[in-house]
Amino acid sequence: MKLRTLLVSVGALALGHVAHAQSWQLVWADEFNGSISPDWVFETGGGGWGNNELEYYRKENATVENGNLVITARKEDFGGYHYTSARMTTQGTHAWKYGRMEARIKLPATLGTWPGWWMLGNNISGVGWPASGETDIMEQIDNGNTVYGSVHWQAANGSQADYSNNMVTTPTDYHVYAVEWDQDSIKWFVDGRQYNAFTITNGVGNTQAFQNPFFLLLNMAVGGNWPGFTIDDASLPAKMYVDYVRVYQKGTPTSIQIEAENYAAMSGVQTEPCSEGGQDVGWIDANDWIVWNVNIPVAGTYTVQYRVASLNGGGVIQLEKAGGSPVYGSIAVPSTGGWQNWTTISHQVTLPAGQQQIAVKALAGGYNIDWLKITN
Ligand SMILES: [Ca+2]
Ligand SMILES: [Ca+2]
């Protein structure tokens, strides 16, 4: 969103990767359900701080409509400028090093508007720009159908360096614009489709700024060095809708193994020596239940594995909060050919965070359990 010069391709990764499942944990969000989070700081003033923008940024130009943030660009005299709009950041309230930053956005795409969903290095007030680094998750100008993903940083010789790519979409429809950023790369996505990547491994190409925390920005400029200074006044007011902003980070790997026999409470079962060592829980009949204490570090999706044995199959495990509600999921237990022939079955469930009691209830019996393992 800042200064823009000729774009140079530095450190581009091969494109066309398909997004793969990762254990992203939601760490911050604003869904704009009725209000704007106080974590947003509104920047006020005219000119866009280096871009020769034509608007004066005011908090009044950011409102909430039907669960959306709405940034409205207006033809309106204020503070010596002839347009108003809004620019908001999480500078000073929240910054993150690495993560998946995504927002669902619908743009006006009209001549003279320049909306941005972007990030700046949190140390900008100390080292300045572009040494702070800048990641533009989505920019679009005028009535074009192209959206841009870019980075700006400081080259080793002190000059500004840039890298950018773009894709054609339908900006006036809602799309999810995201980056996935880790120690090795920044990747840009529209609706889950990757169109750009940038390598930052070990600060290659003087990119070490991208190993620091960044804060978020949303704004819509009117005019400026990039879109130019021709504004379609008749199309104003123009609105940028943001359904949500979400920040995910890779969860700390979780792996919790619970010996079935170490239950906190049970009904109708017995323990017995296990052929794999220790004990297992057997004599499980329909409606029997077993409760364990567990501490889940972060709410989210987990894989729960069960080490089971069953002579005849036909059993069903229901995983639930102790007491029976909510039910997290259920899984059938196959025949393993013997009461001490063990196999591992698993399913994915969504668990709340914290110290809690989980339970297996037998919707149908006829199996033994040696252990459970909860991983993300
Ligand atoms: Ca929303
Ligand atoms: Ca066991």
Short mmCIF file of C-alpha atoms and ligand atoms in Angstrom, two decimals:
data_model
loop_
_atom_site.label_atom_id
_atom_site.label_comp_id
_atom_site.label_asym_id
_atom_site.label_seq_id
_atom_site.Cartn_x
_atom_site.Cartn_y
_atom_site.Cartn_z
CA MET A 1 0.00 0.00 0.00
CA LYS A 2 3.02 2.18 0.36
CA LEU A 3 5.46 3.32 -2.25
CA ARG A 4 5.28 1.34 -5.44
CA THR A 5 8.00 1.12 -8.02
CA LEU A 6 8.95 -1.37 -10.70
CA LEU A 7 8.41 -4.85 -9.39
CA VAL A 8 11.31 -7.23 -9.40
CA SER A 9 10.97 -10.98 -9.10
CA VAL A 10 13.10 -12.11 -6.22
CA GLY A 11 12.87 -15.55 -4.75
CA ALA A 12 9.67 -16.73 -6.40
CA LEU A 13 8.65 -20.26 -5.56
CA ALA A 14 7.17 -22.60 -8.11
CA LEU A 15 3.46 -21.86 -8.30
CA GLY A 16 0.49 -24.15 -8.55
CA HIS A 17 0.75 -25.73 -5.14
CA VAL A 18 -2.52 -26.92 -3.73
CA ALA A 19 -3.27 -25.76 -0.21
CA HIS A 20 -2.82 -28.67 2.16
CA ALA A 21 -4.38 -29.28 5.52
CA GLN A 22 -2.44 -27.81 8.41
CA SER A 23 -3.25 -27.61 12.07
CA TRP A 24 -4.15 -23.92 12.01
CA GLN A 25 -5.56 -22.66 15.29
CA LEU A 26 -7.65 -19.51 15.35
CA VAL A 27 -5.80 -16.96 17.50
CA TRP A 28 -7.64 -13.72 16.70
CA ALA A 29 -10.70 -12.69 14.73
CA ASP A 30 -13.13 -9.89 14.15
CA GLU A 31 -16.39 -11.18 12.67
CA PHE A 32 -17.91 -7.68 12.70
CA ASN A 33 -21.06 -9.06 14.27
CA GLY A 34 -22.71 -5.81 15.27
CA SER A 35 -19.57 -3.88 16.15
CA ILE A 36 -15.92 -3.28 15.31
CA SER A 37 -13.46 -4.84 17.77
CA PRO A 38 -11.69 -2.29 19.99
CA ASP A 39 -8.47 -3.99 18.87
CA TRP A 40 -8.67 -1.87 15.71
CA VAL A 41 -6.97 1.52 15.86
CA PHE A 42 -8.20 4.17 13.43
CA GLU A 43 -5.60 6.29 11.70
CA THR A 44 -6.80 9.79 10.90
CA GLY A 45 -5.34 12.29 8.51
CA GLY A 46 -4.99 13.18 4.86
CA GLY A 47 -2.80 12.09 1.98
CA GLY A 48 -2.11 8.48 2.87
CA TRP A 49 1.36 9.07 4.33
CA GLY A 50 3.48 8.84 1.22
CA ASN A 51 1.08 7.75 -1.50
CA ASN A 52 -0.37 11.16 -2.46
CA GLU A 53 -3.86 9.84 -1.76
CA LEU A 54 -6.76 12.27 -2.14
CA GLU A 55 -8.78 11.28 0.91
CA TYR A 56 -8.82 12.23 4.57
CA TYR A 57 -9.09 9.11 6.75
CA ARG A 58 -11.79 9.29 9.43
CA LYS A 59 -13.15 6.76 11.89
CA GLU A 60 -16.66 7.84 10.87
CA ASN A 61 -16.18 6.17 7.48
CA ALA A 62 -16.01 2.70 9.09
CA THR A 63 -19.35 1.21 10.11
CA VAL A 64 -20.98 -2.19 10.53
CA GLU A 65 -23.79 -3.45 8.29
CA ASN A 66 -25.30 -6.93 8.44
CA GLY A 67 -22.25 -8.49 10.07
CA ASN A 68 -19.80 -6.70 7.78
CA LEU A 69 -17.29 -3.96 8.35
CA VAL A 70 -18.06 -1.30 5.75
CA ILE A 71 -15.36 1.19 4.74
CA THR A 72 -17.04 3.94 2.76
CA ALA A 73 -15.21 6.30 0.41
CA ARG A 74 -17.14 9.55 0.10
CA LYS A 75 -17.00 12.73 -1.97
CA GLU A 76 -16.87 15.01 1.04
CA ASP A 77 -14.74 17.98 2.03
CA PHE A 78 -12.84 17.44 5.25
CA GLY A 79 -9.53 18.71 6.62
CA GLY A 80 -8.60 20.36 3.35
CA TYR A 81 -9.24 17.21 1.31
CA HIS A 82 -12.17 16.52 -1.02
CA TYR A 83 -12.76 12.85 -0.18
CA THR A 84 -13.04 10.85 3.03
CA SER A 85 -12.49 7.18 3.78
CA ALA A 86 -11.16 4.99 6.64
CA ARG A 87 -7.92 3.24 7.51
CA MET A 88 -7.64 0.93 10.52
CA THR A 89 -4.82 -1.14 11.96
CA THR A 90 -3.96 -3.41 14.85
CA GLN A 91 -0.71 -1.52 15.45
CA GLY A 92 -0.09 -1.40 19.17
CA THR A 93 -2.82 -3.94 19.98
CA HIS A 94 -1.94 -7.11 18.06
CA ALA A 95 0.92 -8.32 15.89
CA TRP A 96 1.82 -11.84 14.85
CA LYS A 97 4.92 -13.61 13.60
CA TYR A 98 3.83 -16.19 11.00
CA GLY A 99 0.32 -17.50 10.50
CA ARG A 100 -2.59 -17.57 8.13
CA MET A 101 -4.23 -14.16 7.83
CA GLU A 102 -7.51 -14.22 5.95
CA ALA A 103 -10.41 -11.87 5.28
CA ARG A 104 -13.61 -12.25 3.28
CA ILE A 105 -13.99 -9.07 1.26
CA LYS A 106 -16.21 -7.54 -1.42
CA LEU A 107 -14.91 -4.47 -3.25
CA PRO A 108 -16.59 -1.60 -5.11
CA ALA A 109 -14.09 -1.70 -8.04
CA THR A 110 -14.71 1.82 -9.25
CA LEU A 111 -12.40 4.33 -10.91
CA GLY A 112 -10.09 5.92 -8.36
CA THR A 113 -10.54 3.54 -5.39
CA TRP A 114 -7.60 1.59 -3.98
CA PRO A 115 -8.66 -0.84 -1.24
CA GLY A 116 -6.07 -2.76 0.72
CA TRP A 117 -5.91 -5.72 3.15
CA TRP A 118 -2.30 -5.76 4.29
CA MET A 119 0.35 -5.94 7.02
CA LEU A 120 3.34 -3.91 8.17
CA GLY A 121 6.30 -4.91 10.31
CA ASN A 122 5.58 -4.09 13.95
CA ASN A 123 8.96 -2.39 14.29
CA ILE A 124 8.11 0.26 11.67
CA SER A 125 8.23 3.11 14.17
CA GLY A 126 11.80 2.11 15.02
CA VAL A 127 13.40 1.06 11.74
CA GLY A 128 11.08 2.87 9.30
CA TRP A 129 9.69 1.68 5.99
CA PRO A 130 10.61 -0.33 3.95
CA ALA A 131 13.06 -1.85 6.46
CA SER A 132 10.01 -2.88 8.52
CA GLY A 133 8.70 -5.01 5.66
CA GLU A 134 5.21 -4.88 4.17
CA THR A 135 2.97 -7.73 3.06
CA ASP A 136 0.01 -6.80 0.89
CA ILE A 137 -2.48 -9.65 1.13
CA MET A 138 -4.87 -8.03 -1.35
CA GLU A 139 -4.84 -4.78 -3.29
CA GLN A 140 -7.00 -3.74 -6.23
CA ILE A 141 -7.29 -0.46 -8.09
CA ASP A 142 -9.94 1.33 -10.14
CA ASN A 143 -12.49 -0.86 -11.90
CA GLY A 144 -9.98 -3.62 -12.67
CA ASN A 145 -10.59 -7.32 -12.14
CA THR A 146 -7.02 -8.01 -11.03
CA VAL A 147 -6.07 -8.44 -7.38
CA TYR A 148 -2.44 -8.14 -6.30
CA GLY A 149 -0.38 -9.85 -3.61
CA SER A 150 2.95 -8.16 -2.89
CA VAL A 151 5.80 -7.67 -0.47
CA HIS A 152 8.02 -4.65 0.00
CA TRP A 153 11.24 -4.62 1.96
CA GLN A 154 14.71 -3.07 2.05
CA ALA A 155 17.43 -4.49 -0.17
CA ALA A 156 20.98 -4.95 1.10
CA ASN A 157 22.03 -1.70 -0.61
CA GLY A 158 19.35 0.21 1.30
CA SER A 159 16.96 0.68 -1.62
CA GLN A 160 13.36 -0.50 -1.74
CA ALA A 161 12.75 -4.02 -3.03
CA ASP A 162 9.41 -5.37 -4.20
CA TYR A 163 7.92 -8.65 -5.30
CA SER A 164 4.38 -9.09 -6.57
CA ASN A 165 2.04 -11.34 -8.46
CA ASN A 166 -1.64 -11.12 -9.25
CA MET A 167 -4.71 -12.94 -10.40
CA VAL A 168 -7.92 -12.06 -12.17
CA THR A 169 -11.08 -12.53 -10.18
CA THR A 170 -14.46 -10.86 -9.68
CA PRO A 171 -13.60 -8.24 -7.04
CA THR A 172 -17.20 -7.05 -6.65
CA ASP A 173 -18.12 -10.54 -5.33
CA TYR A 174 -17.04 -11.80 -1.93
CA HIS A 175 -13.74 -13.67 -1.93
CA VAL A 176 -11.48 -14.97 0.83
CA TYR A 177 -8.07 -13.32 0.50
CA ALA A 178 -5.33 -14.98 2.56
CA VAL A 179 -1.62 -15.39 3.09
CA GLU A 180 0.06 -18.35 4.73
CA TRP A 181 3.35 -17.24 6.18
CA ASP A 182 6.03 -19.26 7.94
CA GLN A 183 9.80 -19.07 8.36
CA ASP A 184 10.33 -20.23 4.79
CA SER A 185 7.73 -18.50 2.65
CA ILE A 186 4.72 -16.27 2.20
CA LYS A 187 1.98 -17.71 -0.03
CA TRP A 188 -1.05 -15.84 -1.34
CA PHE A 189 -4.50 -17.36 -1.86
CA VAL A 190 -7.87 -16.33 -3.26
CA ASP A 191 -10.63 -18.68 -2.15
CA GLY A 192 -8.02 -21.30 -1.28
CA ARG A 193 -6.29 -21.12 -4.69
CA GLN A 194 -2.62 -20.18 -4.42
CA TYR A 195 -1.42 -17.65 -6.98
CA ASN A 196 1.81 -16.30 -5.51
CA ALA A 197 4.70 -17.32 -3.26
CA PHE A 198 7.81 -15.65 -1.92
CA THR A 199 10.82 -17.29 -0.30
CA ILE A 200 12.18 -15.82 2.94
CA THR A 201 14.26 -18.75 4.25
CA ASN A 202 17.13 -17.51 6.40
CA GLY A 203 16.50 -13.95 5.25
CA VAL A 204 17.46 -14.73 1.64
CA GLY A 205 17.64 -11.55 -0.46
CA ASN A 206 17.74 -9.38 2.68
CA THR A 207 14.19 -10.46 3.61
CA GLN A 208 14.86 -10.87 7.32
CA ALA A 209 12.12 -8.30 8.08
CA PHE A 210 9.62 -11.09 7.40
CA GLN A 211 10.90 -13.03 10.41
CA ASN A 212 9.39 -10.38 12.73
CA PRO A 213 5.81 -9.75 13.93
CA PHE A 214 3.47 -7.83 11.64
CA PHE A 215 0.22 -5.98 12.38
CA LEU A 216 -2.90 -5.83 10.19
CA LEU A 217 -4.35 -2.98 8.14
CA LEU A 218 -7.57 -2.42 6.22
CA ASN A 219 -8.21 0.74 4.22
CA MET A 220 -9.62 2.12 1.02
CA ALA A 221 -7.72 4.99 -0.55
CA VAL A 222 -9.21 7.42 -3.03
CA GLY A 223 -6.66 8.23 -5.69
CA GLY A 224 -2.92 8.06 -5.14
CA ASN A 225 0.28 7.24 -6.94
CA TRP A 226 -0.88 3.82 -8.07
CA PRO A 227 -4.52 4.29 -9.20
CA GLY A 228 -3.81 7.86 -10.33
CA PHE A 229 -5.93 10.90 -9.73
CA THR A 230 -9.01 10.39 -11.88
CA ILE A 231 -11.95 9.62 -9.61
CA ASP A 232 -15.41 8.59 -10.77
CA ASP A 233 -17.21 10.92 -8.36
CA ALA A 234 -20.60 9.73 -9.62
CA SER A 235 -19.91 6.22 -8.24
CA LEU A 236 -19.30 7.55 -4.72
CA PRO A 237 -20.01 6.73 -2.02
CA ALA A 238 -18.21 3.42 -2.68
CA LYS A 239 -18.19 0.64 -0.10
CA MET A 240 -15.66 -2.03 0.77
CA TYR A 241 -17.33 -4.86 2.71
CA VAL A 242 -15.32 -7.08 5.07
CA ASP A 243 -17.28 -10.03 6.44
CA TYR A 244 -14.47 -11.11 8.76
CA VAL A 245 -10.77 -10.98 9.50
CA ARG A 246 -9.23 -14.10 11.00
CA VAL A 247 -5.69 -14.90 12.11
CA TYR A 248 -4.58 -18.49 12.53
CA GLN A 249 -1.28 -19.84 13.75
CA LYS A 250 0.09 -23.33 13.63
CA GLY A 251 -0.90 -25.02 16.82
CA THR A 252 1.65 -26.47 19.19
CA PRO A 253 1.76 -30.17 18.39
CA THR A 254 -0.47 -32.01 20.82
CA SER A 255 -0.20 -35.71 21.55
CA ILE A 256 -1.99 -37.04 24.60
CA GLN A 257 -2.09 -40.78 25.22
CA ILE A 258 -4.48 -42.07 27.86
CA GLU A 259 -4.38 -45.65 29.10
CA ALA A 260 -7.96 -46.85 29.04
CA GLU A 261 -7.57 -48.48 32.45
CA ASN A 262 -6.64 -45.11 34.03
CA TYR A 263 -10.24 -43.96 34.00
CA ALA A 264 -11.77 -41.47 36.42
CA ALA A 265 -15.15 -43.20 36.45
CA MET A 266 -16.96 -45.99 34.61
CA SER A 267 -20.12 -48.01 34.43
CA GLY A 268 -20.28 -51.73 33.59
CA VAL A 269 -16.70 -52.45 32.49
CA GLN A 270 -13.68 -54.31 33.94
CA THR A 271 -9.94 -54.15 33.48
CA GLU A 272 -7.81 -57.13 32.46
CA PRO A 273 -4.18 -57.88 31.50
CA CYS A 274 -3.38 -56.66 27.97
CA SER A 275 -1.28 -58.67 25.49
CA GLU A 276 0.50 -55.41 24.54
CA GLY A 277 1.48 -54.73 28.16
CA GLY A 278 -0.31 -53.14 31.08
CA GLN A 279 -4.04 -53.51 31.16
CA ASP A 280 -7.02 -52.90 28.93
CA VAL A 281 -10.68 -52.26 29.58
CA GLY A 282 -13.01 -55.07 28.57
CA TRP A 283 -16.46 -56.49 29.18
CA ILE A 284 -17.88 -53.46 27.38
CA ASP A 285 -21.59 -53.84 26.66
CA ALA A 286 -24.12 -51.45 25.14
CA ASN A 287 -24.64 -48.32 27.28
CA ASP A 288 -21.53 -48.94 29.38
CA TRP A 289 -19.34 -45.87 29.69
CA ILE A 290 -15.81 -44.87 30.69
CA VAL A 291 -14.67 -41.35 31.73
CA TRP A 292 -11.13 -39.94 31.58
CA ASN A 293 -9.63 -36.64 32.72
CA VAL A 294 -7.81 -34.77 29.96
CA ASN A 295 -6.41 -31.30 29.42
CA ILE A 296 -6.85 -30.03 25.86
CA PRO A 297 -4.49 -27.05 25.28
CA VAL A 298 -6.40 -25.28 22.50
CA ALA A 299 -9.92 -25.68 21.16
CA GLY A 300 -9.88 -27.23 17.72
CA THR A 301 -10.03 -30.30 15.55
CA TYR A 302 -8.25 -33.34 16.90
CA THR A 303 -7.70 -36.88 15.74
CA VAL A 304 -8.69 -39.39 18.41
CA GLN A 305 -7.18 -42.85 18.00
CA TYR A 306 -8.45 -45.91 19.87
CA ARG A 307 -6.44 -49.11 20.33
CA VAL A 308 -9.15 -51.75 20.18
CA ALA A 309 -9.65 -55.49 19.94
CA SER A 310 -12.89 -57.29 19.12
CA LEU A 311 -13.59 -60.92 18.39
CA ASN A 312 -16.76 -60.33 16.40
CA GLY A 313 -16.91 -56.58 15.57
CA GLY A 314 -20.21 -54.74 15.60
CA GLY A 315 -19.26 -52.36 18.41
CA VAL A 316 -19.70 -48.59 18.26
CA ILE A 317 -17.72 -46.04 20.28
CA GLN A 318 -19.39 -42.72 20.98
CA LEU A 319 -17.03 -40.01 22.23
CA GLU A 320 -18.82 -37.43 24.34
CA LYS A 321 -18.39 -34.99 27.16
CA ALA A 322 -18.82 -36.91 30.42
CA GLY A 323 -22.52 -36.83 31.15
CA GLY A 324 -23.49 -37.33 27.51
CA SER A 325 -23.70 -33.86 26.00
CA PRO A 326 -22.31 -32.77 23.67
CA VAL A 327 -21.49 -35.80 21.59
CA TYR A 328 -18.18 -35.29 19.75
CA GLY A 329 -18.46 -38.20 17.33
CA SER A 330 -18.81 -41.94 16.92
CA ILE A 331 -16.87 -44.72 15.21
CA ALA A 332 -17.55 -48.40 14.47
CA VAL A 333 -15.22 -51.06 15.87
CA PRO A 334 -14.35 -53.80 13.35
CA SER A 335 -13.57 -57.40 14.13
CA THR A 336 -9.87 -57.93 14.83
CA GLY A 337 -10.18 -61.71 15.04
CA GLY A 338 -9.60 -61.98 18.78
CA TRP A 339 -10.07 -60.28 22.14
CA GLN A 340 -6.31 -59.55 22.32
CA ASN A 341 -5.66 -58.86 18.62
CA TRP A 342 -5.18 -55.10 18.61
CA THR A 343 -5.72 -52.51 15.92
CA THR A 344 -5.94 -48.72 15.88
CA ILE A 345 -9.02 -46.88 14.63
CA SER A 346 -9.46 -43.11 14.56
CA HIS A 347 -11.82 -40.27 13.82
CA GLN A 348 -11.67 -36.47 13.89
CA VAL A 349 -13.58 -34.52 16.48
CA THR A 350 -13.75 -30.91 17.63
CA LEU A 351 -12.85 -30.50 21.28
CA PRO A 352 -13.07 -27.50 23.60
CA ALA A 353 -10.00 -26.24 25.44
CA GLY A 354 -9.18 -26.90 29.04
CA GLN A 355 -9.22 -29.46 31.80
CA GLN A 356 -12.25 -31.65 31.17
CA GLN A 357 -13.72 -35.13 31.32
CA ILE A 358 -14.32 -36.99 28.11
CA ALA A 359 -16.20 -40.26 27.90
CA VAL A 360 -16.60 -43.27 25.65
CA LYS A 361 -20.13 -44.56 25.68
CA ALA A 362 -20.77 -47.91 24.00
CA LEU A 363 -23.64 -47.47 21.56
CA ALA A 364 -22.97 -51.14 20.88
CA GLY A 365 -20.55 -53.31 22.89
CA GLY A 366 -18.28 -56.22 22.14
CA TYR A 367 -14.78 -54.71 22.15
CA ASN A 368 -11.81 -53.97 24.41
CA ILE A 369 -9.86 -50.67 24.60
CA ASP A 370 -6.15 -50.53 25.49
CA TRP A 371 -5.58 -46.79 25.05
CA LEU A 372 -6.76 -43.54 23.42
CA LYS A 373 -4.50 -40.99 21.77
CA ILE A 374 -5.51 -37.37 21.02
CA THR A 375 -3.38 -35.53 18.45
CA ASN A 376 -3.73 -32.46 16.26
CA CA B 1 -19.20 -11.20 9.60
CA CA B 2 -3.82 -49.96 28.52
#
